[in-house]
Amino acid sequence: MTLAQTLRTVPLLSKLRDSDLEMLSGMLTPRDYPKNRVILFAHDAPDAFYLVLSGQVKVMLIAEDGREVVLSLVGPGDFFGELSLMDDELYTSSVIAMEDSRLLALHRDHFRRCISEIPGMSFGLLRALCGRLREADDKIGGLMLLDVAGRVSNLFLEMADRAGSSHITNVPTHQVIAQMVGSSRETVSRTISSLVSQGYIEASRAGVTILNKEGLESAAGQILRRRPRPPSPPRPRVSGATPLNPPA
């Protein structure tokens, strides 16, 4: 499978013309990051747009006292770094590899050229940004209106929605979940144990399975129930399908 064919599996780029994908593939640079490596720091000058080919990274804020808030987890087929390239502001958050990850970097000048010359990519970015804005609204509402059990329940529902399945693999650690919902690891562990004991979910090393979606929705609070939407396409598994030369 060529790089252009691999890019076809990325939701953002799936509807682009073959000629656009070929042009884009010539601009992308593969970059490998081991687990816990910082990919970019908050307040860095923006230099690239990133697509995740394999692995997983976390977008986060780090306070002066060392406290961390995880804004989102980004996996295969997803992207980050676009906002600062659009408004010429510094990166507002840090990004760290949660596991060994391979990314594709699109330099700032090439990104702007693509936005200008590939309308399909521009509309894809707009759709994705609208979705992220809705998710941010939900998250703010959850932090203001839900207790920890509600926030954890809502997070599992969102992850299942993205996976298009009641079974969630690659579930974050309790510490990362705590950083995502604004709580402590101990409280999150107790909350997950309570959801298991109530029969809402099943948790194991293989992941989390939602057993009672209605019960979990009730725990998440009526106010955050969204309109039904079709499941997201499966995340592409491209780490072993596309041989890429390592970056020089």
Coordinates of C-alpha atoms in Angstrom, one line a residue:
M1 CA 0.0 0.0 0.0
T2 CA 1.4 3.4 -1.0
L3 CA 1.3 6.4 1.3
A4 CA -1.4 8.0 -0.9
Q5 CA -3.5 4.8 -0.5
T6 CA -2.9 5.0 3.3
L7 CA -4.0 8.6 3.4
R8 CA -7.3 7.5 1.8
T9 CA -8.1 5.6 5.0
V10 CA -7.8 8.8 7.1
P11 CA -11.3 10.2 7.6
L12 CA -10.2 13.8 7.1
L13 CA -8.7 12.9 3.7
S14 CA -11.0 10.1 2.5
K15 CA -12.9 12.1 0.0
L16 CA -9.9 13.8 -1.7
R17 CA -9.1 13.3 -5.3
D18 CA -6.3 10.9 -6.2
S19 CA -4.2 13.7 -7.6
D20 CA -4.7 15.7 -4.3
L21 CA -3.6 12.7 -2.2
E22 CA -0.5 12.2 -4.4
M23 CA 0.4 15.9 -4.0
L24 CA -0.1 15.7 -0.2
S25 CA 1.9 12.5 0.2
G26 CA 4.9 14.3 -1.3
M27 CA 4.7 17.0 1.3
L28 CA 4.4 14.8 4.4
T29 CA 7.4 13.8 6.6
P30 CA 7.2 10.7 8.8
R31 CA 8.3 11.2 12.4
D32 CA 8.7 8.6 15.1
Y33 CA 8.2 9.3 18.8
P34 CA 8.9 6.9 21.6
K35 CA 6.5 6.6 24.6
N36 CA 6.6 9.7 26.9
R37 CA 8.4 11.8 24.3
V38 CA 7.2 15.4 24.1
I39 CA 6.1 16.2 20.5
L40 CA 5.4 19.8 21.1
F41 CA 5.3 22.2 24.1
A42 CA 2.6 24.8 24.8
H43 CA 3.8 28.3 23.8
D44 CA 6.0 26.9 21.0
A45 CA 5.8 28.6 17.7
P46 CA 3.6 26.6 15.3
D47 CA 5.6 24.8 12.6
A48 CA 3.5 21.8 11.5
F49 CA 0.2 20.0 11.2
Y50 CA 0.3 16.4 12.5
L51 CA -1.5 13.2 11.4
V52 CA -1.3 10.1 13.6
L53 CA -0.5 7.0 11.7
S54 CA 0.0 4.6 14.7
G55 CA 0.1 4.9 18.5
Q56 CA -1.6 7.4 20.6
V57 CA -0.8 10.9 21.9
K58 CA -2.4 13.1 24.6
V59 CA -3.1 16.8 24.2
M60 CA -2.7 18.4 27.6
L61 CA -2.2 21.5 29.8
I62 CA 0.5 21.5 32.5
A63 CA 0.1 24.0 35.4
E64 CA 3.1 25.6 37.1
D65 CA 2.6 23.4 40.1
G66 CA 2.8 20.3 38.0
R67 CA -0.9 19.4 37.8
E68 CA -2.0 18.1 34.4
V69 CA -5.3 18.3 32.5
V70 CA -5.7 16.0 29.5
L71 CA -7.8 17.8 26.8
S72 CA -8.0 14.9 24.4
L73 CA -6.5 11.6 23.2
V74 CA -5.5 11.5 19.6
G75 CA -5.1 8.1 17.8
P76 CA -4.6 6.7 14.3
G77 CA -6.4 8.6 11.6
D78 CA -6.8 11.7 13.8
F79 CA -4.8 15.0 13.8
F80 CA -3.7 18.0 15.8
G81 CA -1.8 21.2 15.5
E82 CA -4.1 22.9 13.0
L83 CA -5.5 25.8 15.0
S84 CA -2.2 27.5 15.6
L85 CA -1.4 27.3 11.9
M86 CA -4.7 29.0 11.1
D87 CA -4.5 31.9 13.5
D88 CA -0.7 32.3 13.8
E89 CA -0.8 32.0 17.5
L90 CA 1.5 29.9 19.7
Y91 CA 0.5 26.4 20.5
T92 CA -1.8 26.5 23.5
S93 CA -1.2 23.0 24.8
S94 CA 1.5 20.3 24.9
V95 CA 1.4 17.0 23.1
I96 CA 3.1 13.9 24.5
A97 CA 3.3 10.4 23.1
M98 CA 1.4 7.9 25.3
E99 CA 3.0 5.0 23.4
D100 CA 5.5 4.5 20.6
S101 CA 3.9 6.6 17.8
R102 CA 4.4 7.3 14.2
L103 CA 3.2 10.7 12.9
L104 CA 3.1 12.4 9.6
A105 CA 4.1 16.1 9.7
L106 CA 2.9 18.7 7.2
H107 CA 5.1 21.9 7.4
R108 CA 3.3 25.2 7.9
D109 CA 3.8 26.5 4.4
H110 CA 2.7 23.2 2.9
F111 CA -0.4 23.2 5.1
R112 CA -1.4 26.6 4.0
R113 CA -0.9 25.6 0.4
C114 CA -3.1 22.6 0.9
I115 CA -5.8 24.7 2.5
S116 CA -5.7 27.0 -0.5
E117 CA -5.5 24.4 -3.3
I118 CA -7.5 21.4 -1.9
P119 CA -11.0 22.5 -1.1
G120 CA -11.9 19.0 0.1
M121 CA -9.3 19.2 2.9
S122 CA -10.5 22.7 3.9
F123 CA -14.1 21.4 4.3
G124 CA -12.9 18.3 6.1
L125 CA -11.1 20.5 8.6
L126 CA -14.1 22.7 9.1
R127 CA -16.3 19.6 9.8
A128 CA -13.8 18.2 12.2
L129 CA -13.4 21.6 14.0
C130 CA -17.2 21.8 14.3
G131 CA -17.3 18.4 15.9
R132 CA -14.5 19.3 18.3
L133 CA -16.3 22.5 19.3
R134 CA -19.5 20.5 20.1
E135 CA -17.4 18.1 22.2
A136 CA -15.8 21.0 24.0
D137 CA -19.3 22.4 24.8
D138 CA -20.3 19.0 26.2
K139 CA -17.1 18.8 28.3
I140 CA -17.6 22.2 29.8
G141 CA -21.2 21.4 30.5
G142 CA -20.1 18.1 32.2
L143 CA -17.5 19.8 34.4
M144 CA -20.1 22.4 35.5
L145 CA -23.2 20.1 35.9
L146 CA -22.1 16.5 36.5
D147 CA -20.4 14.8 39.4
V148 CA -17.4 12.5 38.8
A149 CA -19.6 9.4 38.1
G150 CA -21.5 11.4 35.5
R151 CA -18.3 12.7 33.8
V152 CA -16.7 9.2 33.7
S153 CA -19.9 7.7 32.4
N154 CA -20.1 10.4 29.7
L155 CA -16.4 9.7 28.7
F156 CA -17.1 6.0 28.2
L157 CA -20.2 6.8 26.1
E158 CA -18.1 9.2 24.0
M159 CA -15.3 6.6 23.5
A160 CA -17.9 3.9 22.6
D161 CA -19.5 6.3 20.1
R162 CA -16.1 6.9 18.5
A163 CA -15.3 3.2 18.3
G164 CA -18.8 2.4 16.9
S165 CA -19.0 -0.4 19.4
S166 CA -20.0 -1.2 22.9
H167 CA -16.5 -2.5 23.5
I168 CA -13.8 0.0 24.1
T169 CA -10.2 -1.0 23.6
N170 CA -7.0 0.9 24.4
V171 CA -8.8 2.4 27.5
P172 CA -6.6 5.1 29.2
T173 CA -5.2 4.4 32.7
H174 CA -7.2 5.6 35.7
Q175 CA -4.7 8.4 36.1
V176 CA -5.3 9.7 32.6
I177 CA -9.1 9.4 32.9
A178 CA -8.8 11.5 36.1
Q179 CA -6.9 14.1 34.2
M180 CA -9.6 14.1 31.5
V181 CA -12.5 14.5 33.9
G182 CA -10.9 16.8 36.5
S183 CA -10.7 14.4 39.4
S184 CA -8.2 12.2 41.3
R185 CA -7.1 8.7 40.4
E186 CA -8.5 7.3 43.6
T187 CA -12.0 8.8 43.0
V188 CA -12.0 7.5 39.4
S189 CA -11.0 4.0 40.5
R190 CA -13.9 4.0 43.0
T191 CA -16.3 5.3 40.4
I192 CA -15.4 2.7 37.8
S193 CA -15.7 0.0 40.5
S194 CA -19.2 1.3 41.3
L195 CA -20.2 1.3 37.6
V196 CA -19.1 -2.3 37.4
S197 CA -21.0 -3.3 40.5
Q198 CA -24.1 -1.7 39.2
G199 CA -23.8 -3.7 36.0
Y200 CA -23.4 -0.7 33.7
I201 CA -19.9 -1.8 32.4
E202 CA -17.5 -4.6 32.5
A203 CA -13.8 -3.7 32.9
S204 CA -10.9 -6.0 32.2
R205 CA -7.4 -5.8 30.7
A206 CA -9.0 -6.2 27.3
G207 CA -10.9 -3.0 27.7
V208 CA -14.3 -1.7 28.8
T209 CA -17.6 -3.1 27.6
I210 CA -20.8 -1.2 28.1
L211 CA -23.4 -3.7 29.3
N212 CA -26.3 -1.2 30.1
K213 CA -26.1 1.8 27.9
E214 CA -29.4 3.3 29.3
G215 CA -28.1 3.0 32.8
L216 CA -24.8 4.6 31.8
E217 CA -26.7 7.4 30.0
S218 CA -28.7 8.0 33.2
A219 CA -25.5 8.2 35.2
A220 CA -24.2 10.7 32.7
G221 CA -27.2 13.0 33.2
Q222 CA -30.1 13.8 30.9
I223 CA -28.8 17.2 30.2
L224 CA -25.8 15.9 28.2
R225 CA -27.7 13.4 26.0
R226 CA -27.0 14.4 22.4
R227 CA -28.9 13.7 19.2
P228 CA -28.1 10.2 17.8
R229 CA -25.3 10.3 15.2
P230 CA -23.8 7.6 13.0
P231 CA -20.8 5.9 14.5
S232 CA -17.4 7.2 13.5
P233 CA -15.6 5.1 10.9
P234 CA -13.1 2.6 12.4
R235 CA -9.7 4.0 13.1
P236 CA -7.3 2.8 10.4
R237 CA -4.7 0.3 11.4
V238 CA -1.9 1.4 9.2
S239 CA 1.2 0.9 11.4
G240 CA 2.1 -2.4 9.7
A241 CA 0.4 -1.8 6.3
T242 CA 2.5 1.0 4.9
P243 CA 6.3 0.6 4.8
L244 CA 7.7 4.1 5.2
N245 CA 11.3 5.0 5.3
P246 CA 12.4 6.3 8.7
P247 CA 13.1 10.0 8.9
A248 CA 16.6 11.0 8.3

